[in-house]
């Protein structure tokens, strides 16, 4: 028999959950999975439950949490329909799991293998080349005990460079065709690639970038506004995910 992922210290709302259960905080990584769940609810009526984690008190470093994600990071998705319950760590992996098992029509993915691969490319691009850089800007600008100008400037410049990569894709600089979304043929289709990326990029002002610094990215700013108009996106970053 497989050992239980739950212990006496596991909060009741986690260990007693049925079906899909999300442990999250309303950060960019948390918001990506929250948004996809809200989109799947709107598209298919998907249901899940949520536990809000306060990472400022290091709840995610406690033993009960590390059983779910040894890396001690939010969000974590638990599928209690599996026996034993199946845990998924890492935002991108959680989103791909949801698309595989809850998006039967590939509404937020793709049926065509080349388009699907393009979606993976842009999802992994932001996972590995975008979020880490922007996260370090946030850390060294606001959380570090001392301001290290080299670190701030390095990660700001790298984040702006990555914004430039997104701008190339959306502007159609090398294809001659502007795009609405990151992946898919033609103008593209709204997908997990956009959902993964948007919660970070929409926070460019909070990260400390100025309007002047964002001038080279007009298509990226239109993309931010376009996605923000979706009702499920607003629900996915809304009050339901804010700790009271």
PDB file of C-alpha atoms in Angstrom, residues 4-137:
ATOM      1  CA  UNK A   4      -0.499   8.475   2.560  1.00  0.00           C
ATOM      2  CA  UNK A   5       0.426  11.924   1.359  1.00  0.00           C
ATOM      3  CA  UNK A   6      -1.589  13.335   4.239  1.00  0.00           C
ATOM      4  CA  UNK A   7      -0.676  13.414   7.945  1.00  0.00           C
ATOM      5  CA  UNK A   8      -2.297  14.579  11.168  1.00  0.00           C
ATOM      6  CA  UNK A   9      -0.752  18.002  10.535  1.00  0.00           C
ATOM      7  CA  UNK A  10      -2.313  18.337   7.083  1.00  0.00           C
ATOM      8  CA  UNK A  11      -5.110  20.938   7.242  1.00  0.00           C
ATOM      9  CA  UNK A  12      -8.574  19.402   7.171  1.00  0.00           C
ATOM     10  CA  UNK A  13      -9.601  21.266   4.032  1.00  0.00           C
ATOM     11  CA  UNK A  14      -6.656  19.690   2.215  1.00  0.00           C
ATOM     12  CA  UNK A  15      -6.851  16.087   3.395  1.00  0.00           C
ATOM     13  CA  UNK A  16     -10.651  15.946   3.233  1.00  0.00           C
ATOM     14  CA  UNK A  17     -10.860  17.436  -0.246  1.00  0.00           C
ATOM     15  CA  UNK A  18     -12.593  15.536  -3.024  1.00  0.00           C
ATOM     16  CA  UNK A  19     -11.678  15.802  -6.672  1.00  0.00           C
ATOM     17  CA  UNK A  20      -9.212  18.485  -7.737  1.00  0.00           C
ATOM     18  CA  UNK A  21      -7.737  20.619  -4.969  1.00  0.00           C
ATOM     19  CA  UNK A  22      -5.464  23.629  -5.441  1.00  0.00           C
ATOM     20  CA  UNK A  23      -3.067  24.983  -2.841  1.00  0.00           C
ATOM     21  CA  UNK A  24      -2.180  28.476  -3.937  1.00  0.00           C
ATOM     22  CA  UNK A  25      -1.450  32.106  -3.195  1.00  0.00           C
ATOM     23  CA  UNK A  26      -2.408  35.016  -5.424  1.00  0.00           C
ATOM     24  CA  UNK A  27       1.071  35.411  -6.930  1.00  0.00           C
ATOM     25  CA  UNK A  28       1.826  35.289 -10.676  1.00  0.00           C
ATOM     26  CA  UNK A  29       2.545  31.545 -10.512  1.00  0.00           C
ATOM     27  CA  UNK A  30      -0.577  30.908  -8.486  1.00  0.00           C
ATOM     28  CA  UNK A  31      -2.657  33.086 -10.781  1.00  0.00           C
ATOM     29  CA  UNK A  32      -1.681  31.091 -13.867  1.00  0.00           C
ATOM     30  CA  UNK A  33      -3.281  27.905 -12.532  1.00  0.00           C
ATOM     31  CA  UNK A  34      -6.162  29.839 -10.972  1.00  0.00           C
ATOM     32  CA  UNK A  35      -6.969  31.433 -14.319  1.00  0.00           C
ATOM     33  CA  UNK A  36      -6.852  28.130 -16.181  1.00  0.00           C
ATOM     34  CA  UNK A  37      -9.177  26.537 -13.635  1.00  0.00           C
ATOM     35  CA  UNK A  38     -11.601  29.437 -13.999  1.00  0.00           C
ATOM     36  CA  UNK A  39     -11.431  29.130 -17.792  1.00  0.00           C
ATOM     37  CA  UNK A  40     -12.130  25.394 -17.557  1.00  0.00           C
ATOM     38  CA  UNK A  41     -15.052  26.090 -15.249  1.00  0.00           C
ATOM     39  CA  UNK A  42     -16.506  28.509 -17.764  1.00  0.00           C
ATOM     40  CA  UNK A  43     -15.921  26.105 -20.672  1.00  0.00           C
ATOM     41  CA  UNK A  44     -16.890  22.796 -19.073  1.00  0.00           C
ATOM     42  CA  UNK A  45     -18.251  23.428 -15.590  1.00  0.00           C
ATOM     43  CA  UNK A  46     -15.095  22.061 -13.942  1.00  0.00           C
ATOM     44  CA  UNK A  47     -15.197  22.022 -10.139  1.00  0.00           C
ATOM     45  CA  UNK A  48     -12.354  22.116  -7.648  1.00  0.00           C
ATOM     46  CA  UNK A  49     -11.618  23.330  -4.126  1.00  0.00           C
ATOM     47  CA  UNK A  50      -8.918  25.689  -2.945  1.00  0.00           C
ATOM     48  CA  UNK A  51      -6.696  26.197   0.065  1.00  0.00           C
ATOM     49  CA  UNK A  52      -4.974  29.567   0.326  1.00  0.00           C
ATOM     50  CA  UNK A  53      -1.378  29.333   1.532  1.00  0.00           C
ATOM     51  CA  UNK A  54       0.466  32.204   3.202  1.00  0.00           C
ATOM     52  CA  UNK A  55       4.018  31.908   1.909  1.00  0.00           C
ATOM     53  CA  UNK A  56       5.097  34.801   4.137  1.00  0.00           C
ATOM     54  CA  UNK A  57       4.681  32.522   7.165  1.00  0.00           C
ATOM     55  CA  UNK A  58       6.453  29.635   5.407  1.00  0.00           C
ATOM     56  CA  UNK A  59       3.461  27.303   5.493  1.00  0.00           C
ATOM     57  CA  UNK A  60       4.858  25.844   2.274  1.00  0.00           C
ATOM     58  CA  UNK A  61       8.009  24.723   4.109  1.00  0.00           C
ATOM     59  CA  UNK A  62       6.182  22.629   6.689  1.00  0.00           C
ATOM     60  CA  UNK A  63       6.444  18.849   6.580  1.00  0.00           C
ATOM     61  CA  UNK A  64       2.799  18.304   5.594  1.00  0.00           C
ATOM     62  CA  UNK A  65       3.253  20.579   2.570  1.00  0.00           C
ATOM     63  CA  UNK A  66       6.595  19.073   1.521  1.00  0.00           C
ATOM     64  CA  UNK A  67       4.849  15.726   1.207  1.00  0.00           C
ATOM     65  CA  UNK A  68       2.835  17.314  -1.584  1.00  0.00           C
ATOM     66  CA  UNK A  69       5.697  19.283  -3.126  1.00  0.00           C
ATOM     67  CA  UNK A  70       9.243  18.563  -1.918  1.00  0.00           C
ATOM     68  CA  UNK A  71      10.303  21.899  -3.421  1.00  0.00           C
ATOM     69  CA  UNK A  72       8.053  23.806  -1.018  1.00  0.00           C
ATOM     70  CA  UNK A  73       6.514  26.133  -3.584  1.00  0.00           C
ATOM     71  CA  UNK A  74       3.001  27.172  -4.538  1.00  0.00           C
ATOM     72  CA  UNK A  75       0.869  26.340  -6.372  1.00  0.00           C
ATOM     73  CA  UNK A  76       0.317  22.604  -5.917  1.00  0.00           C
ATOM     74  CA  UNK A  77      -2.476  20.654  -7.572  1.00  0.00           C
ATOM     75  CA  UNK A  78      -3.810  17.467  -5.966  1.00  0.00           C
ATOM     76  CA  UNK A  79      -6.022  15.114  -7.941  1.00  0.00           C
ATOM     77  CA  UNK A  80      -7.999  13.174  -5.362  1.00  0.00           C
ATOM     78  CA  UNK A  81      -9.850  11.217  -8.036  1.00  0.00           C
ATOM     79  CA  UNK A  82      -6.699   9.093  -8.344  1.00  0.00           C
ATOM     80  CA  UNK A  83      -5.909   6.364  -5.833  1.00  0.00           C
ATOM     81  CA  UNK A  84      -3.663   7.250  -4.173  1.00  0.00           C
ATOM     82  CA  UNK A  85      -4.155  10.989  -4.743  1.00  0.00           C
ATOM     83  CA  UNK A  86      -1.858  12.336  -7.450  1.00  0.00           C
ATOM     84  CA  UNK A  87       0.124  15.502  -6.752  1.00  0.00           C
ATOM     85  CA  UNK A  88       1.415  17.892  -9.393  1.00  0.00           C
ATOM     86  CA  UNK A  89       4.060  20.513  -8.653  1.00  0.00           C
ATOM     87  CA  UNK A  90       5.376  23.281 -10.939  1.00  0.00           C
ATOM     88  CA  UNK A  91       2.924  25.690 -12.525  1.00  0.00           C
ATOM     89  CA  UNK A  92       3.506  24.649 -16.116  1.00  0.00           C
ATOM     90  CA  UNK A  93       3.176  20.947 -15.288  1.00  0.00           C
ATOM     91  CA  UNK A  94      -0.074  21.638 -13.455  1.00  0.00           C
ATOM     92  CA  UNK A  95      -1.473  23.532 -16.415  1.00  0.00           C
ATOM     93  CA  UNK A  96      -0.509  20.794 -18.854  1.00  0.00           C
ATOM     94  CA  UNK A  97      -2.064  18.199 -16.543  1.00  0.00           C
ATOM     95  CA  UNK A  98      -5.315  20.152 -16.510  1.00  0.00           C
ATOM     96  CA  UNK A  99      -5.341  20.528 -20.288  1.00  0.00           C
ATOM     97  CA  UNK A 100      -4.680  16.799 -20.719  1.00  0.00           C
ATOM     98  CA  UNK A 101      -7.389  15.596 -18.361  1.00  0.00           C
ATOM     99  CA  UNK A 102      -9.965  18.400 -18.199  1.00  0.00           C
ATOM    100  CA  UNK A 103      -9.867  20.108 -21.608  1.00  0.00           C
ATOM    101  CA  UNK A 104     -11.391  17.438 -23.856  1.00  0.00           C
ATOM    102  CA  UNK A 105     -11.867  19.840 -26.755  1.00  0.00           C
ATOM    103  CA  UNK A 106      -8.390  21.390 -26.501  1.00  0.00           C
ATOM    104  CA  UNK A 107     -10.018  24.762 -25.949  1.00  0.00           C
ATOM    105  CA  UNK A 108      -6.847  25.994 -24.271  1.00  0.00           C
ATOM    106  CA  UNK A 109      -4.497  23.638 -26.076  1.00  0.00           C
ATOM    107  CA  UNK A 110      -4.141  22.326 -29.603  1.00  0.00           C
ATOM    108  CA  UNK A 111      -5.022  19.176 -31.534  1.00  0.00           C
ATOM    109  CA  UNK A 112      -2.451  19.759 -34.249  1.00  0.00           C
ATOM    110  CA  UNK A 113       0.920  18.431 -33.075  1.00  0.00           C
ATOM    111  CA  UNK A 114       2.967  21.311 -34.475  1.00  0.00           C
ATOM    112  CA  UNK A 115       0.691  23.899 -32.892  1.00  0.00           C
ATOM    113  CA  UNK A 116       0.809  21.914 -29.651  1.00  0.00           C
ATOM    114  CA  UNK A 117       4.583  21.937 -29.784  1.00  0.00           C
ATOM    115  CA  UNK A 118       4.593  25.674 -30.410  1.00  0.00           C
ATOM    116  CA  UNK A 119       2.424  26.075 -27.323  1.00  0.00           C
ATOM    117  CA  UNK A 120       4.930  24.052 -25.318  1.00  0.00           C
ATOM    118  CA  UNK A 121       7.792  26.160 -26.664  1.00  0.00           C
ATOM    119  CA  UNK A 122       6.279  29.408 -25.433  1.00  0.00           C
ATOM    120  CA  UNK A 123       5.098  27.911 -22.152  1.00  0.00           C
ATOM    121  CA  UNK A 124       8.590  26.608 -21.431  1.00  0.00           C
ATOM    122  CA  UNK A 125      10.147  29.840 -22.667  1.00  0.00           C
ATOM    123  CA  UNK A 126       8.360  31.847 -20.025  1.00  0.00           C
ATOM    124  CA  UNK A 127       8.798  29.150 -17.361  1.00  0.00           C
ATOM    125  CA  UNK A 128      12.570  29.061 -17.858  1.00  0.00           C
ATOM    126  CA  UNK A 129      13.507  32.438 -19.318  1.00  0.00           C
ATOM    127  CA  UNK A 130      10.863  34.890 -18.155  1.00  0.00           C
ATOM    128  CA  UNK A 131       9.533  34.186 -14.694  1.00  0.00           C
ATOM    129  CA  UNK A 132      12.973  33.595 -13.101  1.00  0.00           C
ATOM    130  CA  UNK A 133      14.314  36.921 -14.368  1.00  0.00           C
ATOM    131  CA  UNK A 134      11.285  38.999 -13.457  1.00  0.00           C
ATOM    132  CA  UNK A 135      11.109  37.281 -10.082  1.00  0.00           C
ATOM    133  CA  UNK A 136      14.691  38.292  -9.370  1.00  0.00           C
ATOM    134  CA  UNK A 137      13.926  41.899 -10.285  1.00  0.00           C
TER     135      UNK A 137
END
